[in-house]
């Protein structure tokens, strides 16, 4: 099975959370400068922020990064 590619954004903050998604904002100048909702299913287990009021490295699937036009 092909290993899934990922996309990383450093220094992200989880602003809000629902059962299925996180509202995440990155630092100024990043692809996440404006907060966006990211489905939890598209965030990898290696990410540092998984709930409201956490910060750190956000690692998402390549698929969601392409869908959001980050890559």
PDB file of C-alpha atoms in Angstrom:
ATOM      1  CA  UNK A   1       0.000   0.000   0.000  1.00  0.00           C
ATOM      2  CA  UNK A   2       1.271   3.475  -0.913  1.00  0.00           C
ATOM      3  CA  UNK A   3       2.313   5.647   2.024  1.00  0.00           C
ATOM      4  CA  UNK A   4       0.217   8.790   2.257  1.00  0.00           C
ATOM      5  CA  UNK A   5       2.011  12.088   1.647  1.00  0.00           C
ATOM      6  CA  UNK A   6       1.629  14.891   4.173  1.00  0.00           C
ATOM      7  CA  UNK A   7       1.930  18.675   4.417  1.00  0.00           C
ATOM      8  CA  UNK A   8       3.224  20.550   7.472  1.00  0.00           C
ATOM      9  CA  UNK A   9       2.566  24.023   8.881  1.00  0.00           C
ATOM     10  CA  UNK A  10       4.592  25.090  11.927  1.00  0.00           C
ATOM     11  CA  UNK A  11       3.393  27.189  14.877  1.00  0.00           C
ATOM     12  CA  UNK A  12      -0.338  26.681  14.393  1.00  0.00           C
ATOM     13  CA  UNK A  13      -2.947  27.415  17.033  1.00  0.00           C
ATOM     14  CA  UNK A  14      -6.222  25.533  17.451  1.00  0.00           C
ATOM     15  CA  UNK A  15      -8.788  28.281  18.005  1.00  0.00           C
ATOM     16  CA  UNK A  16     -11.971  26.228  18.154  1.00  0.00           C
ATOM     17  CA  UNK A  17     -13.125  22.630  17.896  1.00  0.00           C
ATOM     18  CA  UNK A  18     -16.179  20.634  16.890  1.00  0.00           C
ATOM     19  CA  UNK A  19     -16.679  16.895  16.983  1.00  0.00           C
ATOM     20  CA  UNK A  20     -15.330  16.562  13.447  1.00  0.00           C
ATOM     21  CA  UNK A  21     -13.021  19.520  12.798  1.00  0.00           C
ATOM     22  CA  UNK A  22     -10.515  21.992  14.199  1.00  0.00           C
ATOM     23  CA  UNK A  23     -10.381  25.723  13.468  1.00  0.00           C
ATOM     24  CA  UNK A  24      -6.669  26.288  12.980  1.00  0.00           C
ATOM     25  CA  UNK A  25      -4.627  29.430  12.374  1.00  0.00           C
ATOM     26  CA  UNK A  26      -0.958  29.632  11.504  1.00  0.00           C
ATOM     27  CA  UNK A  27       1.540  32.458  11.806  1.00  0.00           C
ATOM     28  CA  UNK A  28       1.490  35.560   9.613  1.00  0.00           C
ATOM     29  CA  UNK A  29       2.795  34.765   6.144  1.00  0.00           C
ATOM     30  CA  UNK A  30       1.880  31.060   6.287  1.00  0.00           C
ATOM     31  CA  UNK A  31      -0.770  29.283   4.196  1.00  0.00           C
ATOM     32  CA  UNK A  32      -2.899  29.338   7.352  1.00  0.00           C
ATOM     33  CA  UNK A  33      -2.561  33.059   8.060  1.00  0.00           C
ATOM     34  CA  UNK A  34      -6.353  33.141   7.895  1.00  0.00           C
ATOM     35  CA  UNK A  35      -8.014  30.573  10.186  1.00  0.00           C
ATOM     36  CA  UNK A  36      -9.542  27.554   8.424  1.00  0.00           C
ATOM     37  CA  UNK A  37     -11.585  24.547   9.474  1.00  0.00           C
ATOM     38  CA  UNK A  38      -9.692  21.284   8.978  1.00  0.00           C
ATOM     39  CA  UNK A  39     -11.465  17.921   9.264  1.00  0.00           C
ATOM     40  CA  UNK A  40      -9.931  15.862  12.067  1.00  0.00           C
ATOM     41  CA  UNK A  41      -9.811  12.906   9.685  1.00  0.00           C
ATOM     42  CA  UNK A  42      -7.256  14.835   7.590  1.00  0.00           C
ATOM     43  CA  UNK A  43      -4.910  15.636  10.497  1.00  0.00           C
ATOM     44  CA  UNK A  44      -2.221  13.047  11.178  1.00  0.00           C
ATOM     45  CA  UNK A  45      -1.455  11.485  14.553  1.00  0.00           C
ATOM     46  CA  UNK A  46       1.962  13.199  14.478  1.00  0.00           C
ATOM     47  CA  UNK A  47       0.428  16.686  14.738  1.00  0.00           C
ATOM     48  CA  UNK A  48       1.024  18.575  17.971  1.00  0.00           C
ATOM     49  CA  UNK A  49      -2.355  20.338  18.146  1.00  0.00           C
ATOM     50  CA  UNK A  50      -5.406  18.142  18.535  1.00  0.00           C
ATOM     51  CA  UNK A  51      -7.778  20.189  20.665  1.00  0.00           C
ATOM     52  CA  UNK A  52      -8.805  23.770  21.407  1.00  0.00           C
ATOM     53  CA  UNK A  53      -6.125  26.015  22.934  1.00  0.00           C
ATOM     54  CA  UNK A  54      -3.169  23.882  21.801  1.00  0.00           C
ATOM     55  CA  UNK A  55      -0.326  25.039  19.562  1.00  0.00           C
ATOM     56  CA  UNK A  56       2.383  23.441  17.494  1.00  0.00           C
ATOM     57  CA  UNK A  57       3.125  21.638  14.263  1.00  0.00           C
ATOM     58  CA  UNK A  58       0.079  20.811  12.121  1.00  0.00           C
ATOM     59  CA  UNK A  59       0.503  17.833   9.808  1.00  0.00           C
ATOM     60  CA  UNK A  60      -2.315  17.197   7.345  1.00  0.00           C
ATOM     61  CA  UNK A  61      -2.838  14.891   4.397  1.00  0.00           C
ATOM     62  CA  UNK A  62      -1.606  16.016   1.011  1.00  0.00           C
ATOM     63  CA  UNK A  63      -5.189  15.676  -0.230  1.00  0.00           C
ATOM     64  CA  UNK A  64      -6.573  18.388   2.100  1.00  0.00           C
ATOM     65  CA  UNK A  65      -3.545  20.620   1.435  1.00  0.00           C
ATOM     66  CA  UNK A  66      -4.286  20.442  -2.302  1.00  0.00           C
ATOM     67  CA  UNK A  67      -8.015  20.957  -1.752  1.00  0.00           C
ATOM     68  CA  UNK A  68      -7.250  24.114   0.281  1.00  0.00           C
ATOM     69  CA  UNK A  69      -4.787  25.271  -2.457  1.00  0.00           C
ATOM     70  CA  UNK A  70      -1.823  25.250  -0.071  1.00  0.00           C
ATOM     71  CA  UNK A  71       0.231  23.241  -2.557  1.00  0.00           C
TER      72      UNK A  71
END
